[in-house]
C-alpha atoms as a printed R data frame, in Angstrom:
    type eleno elety resid chain resno       x       y       z
1   ATOM     1    CA   GLN     A     1 116.979 113.637  43.361
2   ATOM     2    CA   GLN     A     2 117.474 116.291  46.028
3   ATOM     3    CA   ARG     A     3 118.942 118.632  43.394
4   ATOM     4    CA   ARG     A     4 115.784 118.219  41.313
5   ATOM     5    CA   GLY     A     5 113.607 119.285  44.210
6   ATOM     6    CA   PHE     A     6 112.641 115.864  45.560
7   ATOM     7    CA   ARG     A     7 113.061 115.031  49.220
8   ATOM     8    CA   VAL     A     8 114.784 111.731  49.939
9   ATOM     9    CA   SER     A     9 113.880 110.324  53.336
10  ATOM    10    CA   ALA     A    10 114.772 107.027  54.964
11  ATOM    11    CA   PRO     A    11 111.862 104.714  55.774
12  ATOM    12    CA   ALA     A    12 110.489 105.785  59.123
13  ATOM    13    CA   ALA     A    13 110.664 103.572  62.174
14  ATOM    14    CA   ILE     A    14 107.314 102.079  63.139
15  ATOM    15    CA   GLN     A    15 105.615 101.488  66.486
16  ATOM    16    CA   VAL     A    16 105.425  97.790  67.425
17  ATOM    17    CA   THR     A    17 104.271  96.236  70.687
18  ATOM    18    CA   VAL     A    18 106.442  93.671  72.445
19  ATOM    19    CA   ARG     A    19 103.660  91.114  71.838
20  ATOM    20    CA   ASP     A    20 103.756  91.696  68.074
21  ATOM    21    CA   ALA     A    21 107.564  91.678  68.017
22  ATOM    22    CA   LEU     A    22 107.613  88.242  69.662
23  ATOM    23    CA   ASN     A    23 104.922  87.031  67.261
24  ATOM    24    CA   GLN     A    24 106.976  88.263  64.288
25  ATOM    25    CA   ALA     A    25 110.092  86.508  65.574
26  ATOM    26    CA   LEU     A    26 108.266  83.193  66.037
27  ATOM    27    CA   ASP     A    27 106.594  83.462  62.626
28  ATOM    28    CA   GLU     A    28 109.855  84.238  60.834
29  ATOM    29    CA   GLU     A    29 111.795  81.441  62.548
30  ATOM    30    CA   LEU     A    30 109.031  78.843  62.007
31  ATOM    31    CA   GLU     A    31 109.082  79.811  58.332
32  ATOM    32    CA   ARG     A    32 112.885  79.850  58.073
33  ATOM    33    CA   ASP     A    33 113.665  76.512  59.730
34  ATOM    34    CA   GLU     A    34 111.334  73.492  59.630
35  ATOM    35    CA   ARG     A    35 113.028  72.086  62.761
36  ATOM    36    CA   VAL     A    36 111.549  74.904  64.865
37  ATOM    37    CA   PHE     A    37 108.278  74.224  66.653
38  ATOM    38    CA   LEU     A    38 106.337  75.855  69.507
39  ATOM    39    CA   LEU     A    39 104.658  74.003  72.345
40  ATOM    40    CA   GLY     A    40 102.957  74.968  75.583
41  ATOM    41    CA   GLU     A    41  99.602  75.527  77.239
42  ATOM    42    CA   GLU     A    42  97.029  77.224  74.944
43  ATOM    43    CA   VAL     A    43  99.624  78.259  72.346
44  ATOM    44    CA   ALA     A    44  97.704  76.776  69.386
45  ATOM    45    CA   GLN     A    45  93.904  76.923  69.095
46  ATOM    46    CA   TYR     A    46  93.544  79.728  71.656
47  ATOM    47    CA   ASP     A    47  96.353  81.752  69.997
48  ATOM    48    CA   GLY     A    48  98.330  81.837  73.254
49  ATOM    49    CA   ALA     A    49  97.364  82.894  76.763
50  ATOM    50    CA   TYR     A    50  98.916  86.310  76.002
51  ATOM    51    CA   LYS     A    51  98.257  86.139  72.231
52  ATOM    52    CA   ILE     A    52 101.998  85.893  71.500
53  ATOM    53    CA   SER     A    53 101.356  82.982  69.095
54  ATOM    54    CA   ARG     A    54  98.344  84.601  67.431
55  ATOM    55    CA   GLY     A    55  97.724  83.139  63.970
56  ATOM    56    CA   LEU     A    56 100.612  80.683  64.042
57  ATOM    57    CA   TRP     A    57  98.580  77.490  64.534
58  ATOM    58    CA   LYS     A    58  96.351  78.325  61.559
59  ATOM    59    CA   LYS     A    59  99.427  79.038  59.442
60  ATOM    60    CA   TYR     A    60 101.693  76.136  60.461
61  ATOM    61    CA   GLY     A    61  99.346  73.447  61.774
62  ATOM    62    CA   ASP     A    62  99.328  70.913  64.600
63  ATOM    63    CA   LYS     A    63 102.874  69.589  64.112
64  ATOM    64    CA   ARG     A    64 104.559  72.978  64.443
65  ATOM    65    CA   VAL     A    65 102.355  74.695  67.072
66  ATOM    66    CA   ILE     A    66 101.300  72.231  69.753
67  ATOM    67    CA   ASP     A    67  98.827  72.608  72.620
68  ATOM    68    CA   THR     A    68  99.945  70.652  75.688
69  ATOM    69    CA   PRO     A    69  98.250  69.467  78.872
70  ATOM    70    CA   ILE     A    70  98.844  71.473  82.049
71  ATOM    71    CA   SER     A    71 101.994  69.545  82.894
72  ATOM    72    CA   GLU     A    72 105.190  71.586  82.715
73  ATOM    73    CA   MET     A    73 107.313  68.592  83.706
74  ATOM    74    CA   GLY     A    74 105.814  66.600  80.836
75  ATOM    75    CA   PHE     A    75 105.959  69.053  77.963
76  ATOM    76    CA   ALA     A    76 109.344  70.489  78.993
77  ATOM    77    CA   GLY     A    77 110.684  66.936  78.992
78  ATOM    78    CA   ILE     A    78 109.234  66.274  75.538
79  ATOM    79    CA   ALA     A    79 110.816  69.528  74.300
80  ATOM    80    CA   VAL     A    80 114.251  68.707  75.769
81  ATOM    81    CA   GLY     A    81 114.163  65.227  74.199
82  ATOM    82    CA   ALA     A    82 113.174  66.709  70.858
83  ATOM    83    CA   ALA     A    83 116.095  69.161  71.067
84  ATOM    84    CA   MET     A    84 118.506  66.314  71.801
85  ATOM    85    CA   ALA     A    85 117.134  64.522  68.719
86  ATOM    86    CA   GLY     A    86 117.884  67.517  66.448
87  ATOM    87    CA   LEU     A    87 114.764  69.689  66.531
88  ATOM    88    CA   ARG     A    88 114.622  73.288  67.818
89  ATOM    89    CA   PRO     A    89 111.717  73.577  70.251
90  ATOM    90    CA   VAL     A    90 110.380  76.786  71.734
91  ATOM    91    CA   CYS     A    91 108.806  75.827  75.062
92  ATOM    92    CA   GLU     A    92 106.390  78.409  76.487
93  ATOM    93    CA   PHE     A    93 105.660  78.561  80.212
94  ATOM    94    CA   MET     A    94 102.461  80.443  81.051
95  ATOM    95    CA   THR     A    95 104.494  82.007  83.856
96  ATOM    96    CA   PHE     A    96 108.070  81.264  84.856
97  ATOM    97    CA   ASN     A    97 106.861  80.583  88.382
98  ATOM    98    CA   PHE     A    98 105.504  77.323  86.958
99  ATOM    99    CA   SER     A    99 108.846  76.467  85.368
100 ATOM   100    CA   MET     A   100 109.627  75.184  88.863
101 ATOM   101    CA   GLN     A   101 107.479  72.185  87.919
102 ATOM   102    CA   ALA     A   102 110.001  71.524  85.143
103 ATOM   103    CA   ILE     A   103 113.214  72.553  86.925
104 ATOM   104    CA   ASP     A   104 114.640  69.029  86.629
105 ATOM   105    CA   GLN     A   105 114.221  69.172  82.848
106 ATOM   106    CA   VAL     A   106 115.587  72.715  82.498
107 ATOM   107    CA   ILE     A   107 118.654  72.245  84.708
108 ATOM   108    CA   ASN     A   108 119.497  68.536  85.019
109 ATOM   109    CA   SER     A   109 118.578  67.689  81.421
110 ATOM   110    CA   ALA     A   110 118.912  70.799  79.225
111 ATOM   111    CA   ALA     A   111 121.646  72.806  80.954
112 ATOM   112    CA   LYS     A   112 124.038  69.987  81.839
113 ATOM   113    CA   THR     A   113 123.807  67.572  78.903
114 ATOM   114    CA   CYS     A   114 126.163  69.243  76.417
115 ATOM   115    CA   TYR     A   115 128.895  69.537  79.065
116 ATOM   116    CA   MET     A   116 128.408  66.053  80.488
117 ATOM   117    CA   SER     A   117 128.443  64.519  77.003
118 ATOM   118    CA   ALA     A   118 131.700  66.351  76.132
119 ATOM   119    CA   GLY     A   119 129.834  68.332  73.486
120 ATOM   120    CA   SER     A   120 128.414  65.352  71.621
121 ATOM   121    CA   ILE     A   121 124.765  66.045  72.531
122 ATOM   122    CA   GLY     A   122 123.440  69.518  71.832
123 ATOM   123    CA   VAL     A   123 120.218  70.863  73.340
124 ATOM   124    CA   PRO     A   124 119.081  73.789  71.124
125 ATOM   125    CA   ILE     A   125 115.931  74.781  73.019
126 ATOM   126    CA   VAL     A   126 114.295  78.031  74.138
127 ATOM   127    CA   PHE     A   127 112.289  78.205  77.360
128 ATOM   128    CA   ARG     A   128 110.262  81.416  77.231
129 ATOM   129    CA   GLY     A   129 107.339  83.178  78.899
130 ATOM   130    CA   PRO     A   130 106.494  85.977  81.341
131 ATOM   131    CA   ASN     A   131 108.783  86.446  84.339
132 ATOM   132    CA   GLY     A   132 108.645  88.736  87.362
133 ATOM   133    CA   ALA     A   133 105.804  90.829  88.694
134 ATOM   134    CA   SER     A   134 102.601  91.373  86.742
135 ATOM   135    CA   ALA     A   135  99.652  93.142  88.422
136 ATOM   136    CA   GLY     A   136  97.387  91.746  91.107
137 ATOM   137    CA   VAL     A   137  98.506  88.133  90.785
138 ATOM   138    CA   ALA     A   138 100.228  87.732  94.177
139 ATOM   139    CA   ALA     A   139 103.244  85.620  95.108
140 ATOM   140    CA   GLN     A   140 102.526  82.520  93.001
141 ATOM   141    CA   HIS     A   141 102.853  84.487  89.737
142 ATOM   142    CA   SER     A   142 105.261  87.345  90.489
143 ATOM   143    CA   GLN     A   143 108.751  85.981  91.101
144 ATOM   144    CA   CYS     A   144 111.769  87.011  89.014
145 ATOM   145    CA   PHE     A   145 113.961  84.054  88.053
146 ATOM   146    CA   ALA     A   146 116.830  85.982  86.444
147 ATOM   147    CA   ALA     A   147 119.179  85.216  89.345
148 ATOM   148    CA   TRP     A   148 118.050  81.559  89.583
149 ATOM   149    CA   TYR     A   149 118.671  80.702  85.950
150 ATOM   150    CA   GLY     A   150 121.596  83.115  85.593
151 ATOM   151    CA   HIS     A   151 123.318  81.089  88.326
152 ATOM   152    CA   CYS     A   152 123.403  77.877  86.260
153 ATOM   153    CA   PRO     A   153 126.246  77.053  83.845
154 ATOM   154    CA   GLY     A   154 125.045  75.485  80.611
155 ATOM   155    CA   LEU     A   155 122.209  77.978  80.167
156 ATOM   156    CA   LYS     A   156 122.101  81.294  78.372
157 ATOM   157    CA   VAL     A   157 119.624  83.737  79.914
158 ATOM   158    CA   VAL     A   158 118.157  86.763  78.125
159 ATOM   159    CA   SER     A   159 115.810  89.422  79.493
160 ATOM   160    CA   PRO     A   160 114.376  91.843  76.889
161 ATOM   161    CA   TRP     A   161 112.921  95.293  77.516
162 ATOM   162    CA   SER     A   162 111.877  96.844  74.179
163 ATOM   163    CA   ALA     A   163 110.184  95.408  71.086
164 ATOM   164    CA   GLU     A   164 113.555  95.310  69.299
165 ATOM   165    CA   ASP     A   165 115.062  93.446  72.253
166 ATOM   166    CA   ALA     A   166 112.197  90.955  72.187
167 ATOM   167    CA   LYS     A   167 112.406  90.227  68.464
168 ATOM   168    CA   GLY     A   168 116.182  90.226  68.132
169 ATOM   169    CA   LEU     A   169 116.853  88.165  71.251
170 ATOM   170    CA   LEU     A   170 114.161  85.572  70.515
171 ATOM   171    CA   LYS     A   171 115.477  85.015  67.000
172 ATOM   172    CA   ALA     A   172 119.044  84.748  68.318
173 ATOM   173    CA   SER     A   173 117.883  82.331  71.028
174 ATOM   174    CA   ILE     A   174 116.102  80.036  68.566
175 ATOM   175    CA   ARG     A   175 119.187  79.949  66.334
176 ATOM   176    CA   ASP     A   176 121.584  79.311  69.241
177 ATOM   177    CA   ASP     A   177 122.834  75.766  69.763
178 ATOM   178    CA   ASN     A   178 122.600  76.073  73.558
179 ATOM   179    CA   PRO     A   179 119.553  75.993  75.830
180 ATOM   180    CA   VAL     A   180 118.312  79.566  76.322
181 ATOM   181    CA   VAL     A   181 115.949  80.866  78.985
182 ATOM   182    CA   MET     A   182 114.093  83.972  77.754
183 ATOM   183    CA   LEU     A   183 112.529  85.973  80.564
184 ATOM   184    CA   GLU     A   184 109.827  88.267  79.193
185 ATOM   185    CA   ASN     A   185 107.542  90.588  81.166
186 ATOM   186    CA   GLU     A   186 103.757  90.406  80.989
187 ATOM   187    CA   LEU     A   187 103.279  94.127  81.658
188 ATOM   188    CA   LEU     A   188 105.438  94.949  78.618
189 ATOM   189    CA   TYR     A   189 103.497  92.797  76.126
190 ATOM   190    CA   GLY     A   190 101.071  95.570  75.173
191 ATOM   191    CA   VAL     A   191 103.622  98.409  75.277
192 ATOM   192    CA   PRO     A   192 104.528  99.907  71.871
193 ATOM   193    CA   PHE     A   193 108.167 100.733  71.087
194 ATOM   194    CA   GLU     A   194 109.787 102.310  68.081
195 ATOM   195    CA   MET     A   195 111.222  99.625  65.818
196 ATOM   196    CA   SER     A   196 113.915 100.652  63.356
197 ATOM   197    CA   GLU     A   197 113.949  99.669  59.689
198 ATOM   198    CA   GLN     A   198 116.843  97.312  60.454
199 ATOM   199    CA   ALA     A   199 114.816  95.521  63.152
200 ATOM   200    CA   GLN     A   200 111.981  94.927  60.698
201 ATOM   201    CA   SER     A   201 114.264  92.667  58.621
202 ATOM   202    CA   LYS     A   202 113.781  88.899  58.786
203 ATOM   203    CA   GLU     A   203 117.508  88.516  59.456
204 ATOM   204    CA   PHE     A   204 117.600  90.927  62.416
205 ATOM   205    CA   VAL     A   205 119.167  89.315  65.478
206 ATOM   206    CA   ILE     A   206 120.635  90.814  68.655
207 ATOM   207    CA   PRO     A   207 123.831  89.092  69.806
208 ATOM   208    CA   ILE     A   208 123.367  87.230  73.076
209 ATOM   209    CA   GLY     A   209 125.746  88.574  75.711
210 ATOM   210    CA   LYS     A   210 125.828  92.220  74.591
211 ATOM   211    CA   ALA     A   211 124.298  95.063  76.614
212 ATOM   212    CA   LYS     A   212 122.963  98.298  75.121
213 ATOM   213    CA   ILE     A   213 123.477 101.847  76.356
214 ATOM   214    CA   GLU     A   214 119.970 103.322  76.161
215 ATOM   215    CA   ARG     A   215 120.994 106.798  77.347
216 ATOM   216    CA   GLN     A   216 124.403 108.451  77.548
217 ATOM   217    CA   GLY     A   217 125.382 110.176  80.785
218 ATOM   218    CA   THR     A   218 128.351 111.366  82.818
219 ATOM   219    CA   HIS     A   219 127.411 111.372  86.530
220 ATOM   220    CA   VAL     A   220 126.103 107.895  87.389
221 ATOM   221    CA   THR     A   221 125.645 104.499  85.713
222 ATOM   222    CA   LEU     A   222 122.220 102.855  86.007
223 ATOM   223    CA   VAL     A   223 122.215  99.145  85.084
224 ATOM   224    CA   SER     A   224 118.965  97.247  84.674
225 ATOM   225    CA   HIS     A   225 117.095  94.625  82.654
226 ATOM   226    CA   SER     A   226 113.502  93.977  81.566
227 ATOM   227    CA   ARG     A   227 110.764  96.407  82.665
228 ATOM   228    CA   PRO     A   228 112.888  98.393  85.175
229 ATOM   229    CA   VAL     A   229 114.947  99.717  82.216
230 ATOM   230    CA   GLY     A   230 111.948 101.960  81.462
231 ATOM   231    CA   HIS     A   231 111.862 103.111  85.093
232 ATOM   232    CA   CYS     A   232 115.568 103.963  84.868
233 ATOM   233    CA   LEU     A   233 114.987 106.083  81.756
234 ATOM   234    CA   GLU     A   234 112.118 107.888  83.509
235 ATOM   235    CA   ALA     A   235 114.305 108.490  86.559
236 ATOM   236    CA   ALA     A   236 117.080 109.787  84.295
237 ATOM   237    CA   THR     A   237 114.654 112.309  82.786
238 ATOM   238    CA   VAL     A   238 113.627 113.492  86.268
239 ATOM   239    CA   LEU     A   239 117.237 113.772  87.442
240 ATOM   240    CA   ALA     A   240 118.339 115.612  84.280
241 ATOM   241    CA   LYS     A   241 116.112 118.515  85.386
242 ATOM   242    CA   GLU     A   242 118.282 118.702  88.505
243 ATOM   243    CA   GLY     A   243 121.522 118.631  86.529
244 ATOM   244    CA   VAL     A   244 122.298 114.916  87.039
245 ATOM   245    CA   GLU     A   245 123.073 113.024  83.828
246 ATOM   246    CA   CYS     A   246 122.488 109.256  84.146
247 ATOM   247    CA   GLU     A   247 123.937 106.668  81.786
248 ATOM   248    CA   VAL     A   248 121.317 103.918  81.435
249 ATOM   249    CA   ILE     A   249 122.469 100.416  80.475
250 ATOM   250    CA   ASN     A   250 119.980  97.783  79.325
251 ATOM   251    CA   LEU     A   251 121.698  94.465  80.127
252 ATOM   252    CA   ARG     A   252 119.570  92.461  77.653
253 ATOM   253    CA   THR     A   253 121.472  89.294  78.649
254 ATOM   254    CA   ILE     A   254 121.855  87.990  82.202
255 ATOM   255    CA   ARG     A   255 124.171  85.114  81.271
256 ATOM   256    CA   PRO     A   256 126.721  85.603  79.785
257 ATOM   257    CA   MET     A   257 126.806  89.054  81.391
258 ATOM   258    CA   ASP     A   258 128.357  91.960  79.456
259 ATOM   259    CA   ILE     A   259 130.340  93.310  82.385
260 ATOM   260    CA   GLU     A   260 132.760  95.113  80.036
261 ATOM   261    CA   THR     A   261 130.081  97.634  79.006
262 ATOM   262    CA   VAL     A   262 129.231  98.258  82.658
263 ATOM   263    CA   GLU     A   263 132.922  98.663  83.570
264 ATOM   264    CA   ALA     A   264 133.522 101.171  80.769
265 ATOM   265    CA   SER     A   265 130.541 103.209  81.943
266 ATOM   266    CA   VAL     A   266 131.615 103.162  85.606
267 ATOM   267    CA   VAL     A   267 135.105 104.316  84.594
268 ATOM   268    CA   LYS     A   268 133.392 107.309  82.965
269 ATOM   269    CA   THR     A   269 130.749 108.143  85.602
270 ATOM   270    CA   ASN     A   270 132.477 106.952  88.822
271 ATOM   271    CA   HIS     A   271 129.141 105.874  90.331
272 ATOM   272    CA   LEU     A   272 126.976 102.745  90.007
273 ATOM   273    CA   VAL     A   273 123.321 101.981  90.769
274 ATOM   274    CA   THR     A   274 121.760  98.630  89.817
275 ATOM   275    CA   VAL     A   275 117.991  98.223  89.444
276 ATOM   276    CA   GLU     A   276 115.982  94.975  89.290
277 ATOM   277    CA   GLY     A   277 112.544  93.619  90.143
278 ATOM   278    CA   GLY     A   278 113.956  90.506  91.819
279 ATOM   279    CA   TRP     A   279 114.803  89.953  95.461
280 ATOM   280    CA   PRO     A   280 118.032  91.427  96.877
281 ATOM   281    CA   GLN     A   281 119.820  88.340  98.202
282 ATOM   282    CA   PHE     A   282 122.092  86.726  95.572
283 ATOM   283    CA   GLY     A   283 120.437  88.911  92.921
284 ATOM   284    CA   VAL     A   284 121.560  90.181  89.515
285 ATOM   285    CA   GLY     A   285 122.560  93.505  91.078
286 ATOM   286    CA   ALA     A   286 124.627  91.694  93.700
287 ATOM   287    CA   GLU     A   287 126.523  89.909  90.917
288 ATOM   288    CA   ILE     A   288 127.163  93.169  89.036
289 ATOM   289    CA   CYS     A   289 128.443  94.874  92.214
290 ATOM   290    CA   ALA     A   290 130.764  91.939  92.971
291 ATOM   291    CA   ARG     A   291 132.145  91.865  89.425
292 ATOM   292    CA   ILE     A   292 132.806  95.615  89.493
293 ATOM   293    CA   MET     A   293 134.503  95.331  92.881
294 ATOM   294    CA   GLU     A   294 136.737  92.514  91.634
295 ATOM   295    CA   GLY     A   295 137.680  94.261  88.383
296 ATOM   296    CA   PRO     A   296 139.571  97.343  87.210
297 ATOM   297    CA   ALA     A   297 136.567  99.674  87.408
298 ATOM   298    CA   PHE     A   298 136.548  99.460  91.229
299 ATOM   299    CA   ASN     A   299 139.418 101.958  91.396
300 ATOM   300    CA   TYR     A   300 137.244 104.519  89.592
301 ATOM   301    CA   LEU     A   301 134.276 104.362  92.000
302 ATOM   302    CA   ASP     A   302 133.875 107.517  94.082
303 ATOM   303    CA   ALA     A   303 131.178 105.970  96.308
304 ATOM   304    CA   PRO     A   304 129.830 102.503  97.144
305 ATOM   305    CA   ALA     A   305 127.547 100.935  94.531
306 ATOM   306    CA   VAL     A   306 123.843 101.019  95.428
307 ATOM   307    CA   ARG     A   307 121.254  98.321  94.653
308 ATOM   308    CA   VAL     A   308 117.553  98.977  94.032
309 ATOM   309    CA   THR     A   309 115.605  95.705  94.232
310 ATOM   310    CA   GLY     A   310 112.229  94.210  94.980
311 ATOM   311    CA   ALA     A   311 111.308  93.908  98.649
312 ATOM   312    CA   ASP     A   312 112.526  90.739 100.379
313 ATOM   313    CA   VAL     A   313 109.016  89.283 100.807
314 ATOM   314    CA   PRO     A   314 106.653  87.096  98.756
315 ATOM   315    CA   MET     A   315 104.579  89.417  96.564
316 ATOM   316    CA   PRO     A   316 101.418  90.714  98.328
317 ATOM   317    CA   TYR     A   317  98.108  90.829  96.477
318 ATOM   318    CA   ALA     A   318  96.949  94.319  97.537
319 ATOM   319    CA   LYS     A   319  97.942  96.959  94.983
320 ATOM   320    CA   ILE     A   320  99.345  99.475  97.476
321 ATOM   321    CA   LEU     A   321 101.570  96.779  98.997
322 ATOM   322    CA   GLU     A   322 102.522  95.496  95.554
323 ATOM   323    CA   ASP     A   323 103.642  99.002  94.522
324 ATOM   324    CA   ASN     A   324 105.799  99.194  97.631
325 ATOM   325    CA   CYS     A   325 107.424  95.837  96.792
326 ATOM   326    CA   ILE     A   326 108.535  96.754  93.270
327 ATOM   327    CA   PRO     A   327 111.161  99.423  92.453
328 ATOM   328    CA   GLN     A   328 109.494 102.674  91.417
329 ATOM   329    CA   VAL     A   329 110.969 105.739  89.709
330 ATOM   330    CA   LYS     A   330 111.148 107.562  93.054
331 ATOM   331    CA   ASP     A   331 113.230 104.705  94.514
332 ATOM   332    CA   ILE     A   332 115.746 105.000  91.682
333 ATOM   333    CA   VAL     A   333 115.945 108.798  92.074
334 ATOM   334    CA   PHE     A   334 116.539 108.333  95.817
335 ATOM   335    CA   ALA     A   335 119.275 105.728  95.186
336 ATOM   336    CA   VAL     A   336 121.074 107.966  92.660
337 ATOM   337    CA   LYS     A   337 121.058 110.880  95.099
338 ATOM   338    CA   LYS     A   338 122.383 108.570  97.805
339 ATOM   339    CA   ALA     A   339 125.198 107.398  95.521
340 ATOM   340    CA   LEU     A   340 126.068 110.975  94.589
341 ATOM   341    CA   ASN     A   341 125.621 112.234  98.172
342 ATOM   342    CA   ILE     A   342 123.209 115.006  97.135
């Protein structure tokens, strides 16, 4: 065709918001497997508190998309029991701060049952919803639970950044035979990302436990998950103007953690900076630093690893204080320069 004067071009990638990517994933999995159902507060008639489940109740009805009372302990328990009985529930928390109401169900029931039953009882369930800081919602709605849930054996924990992450990880989580905690970010829901032709397929899944290198670099490794991945890419652009090339790794999965990708990058760059919205003590960054120190990549470090984290305080309400509690691009730039001693 090119010889005859026609231009052959691959289908262009399209712009999709994280909200729409999650909606697509839920729609496709509800259609694919009749055992899948969604439950949570306002997910049905109201189309979801964040409009993630928009249109699904009208399409699939009351048995597949279920509004629940405001009782996380109750509906999480119903979902865990349903999973044990062979269904594949997707349990939405309006914010992961309120998953604390259901912590007994998530940990003592979902996470431990397969192990304690010697594999005879599976719990294929997804707990999902917004995690970490939003905007102007203070301490009761702003905590990051990546370290909490990543600490617990029996769970898989994923933390998407882009629209492709959101779609591919949610579909993989629903299909997984283990309980999965999916930590989304409210501030990302309305953000559009480029979605490749491959990601638009109904069979597109992202393997749980595999990180993605979002930007290649040679001077320092930046490791992050969820919304701070975008901050890392912005910081990398700023630093590139000063001759510093950052390699940016999007973890995607907190547990199991893809430490091999991080190690390979550190061997190349000889410097490590971790970035997260959560608190510093026992955090995701602390785990990454410990794993690097204990492994073969430690011998390649030319300077101590540096962590960029949220401030060690409950989230304030005032915007100026909130901004100072959450890692900003300038904080990442400062940390990189500290690591490189420039």
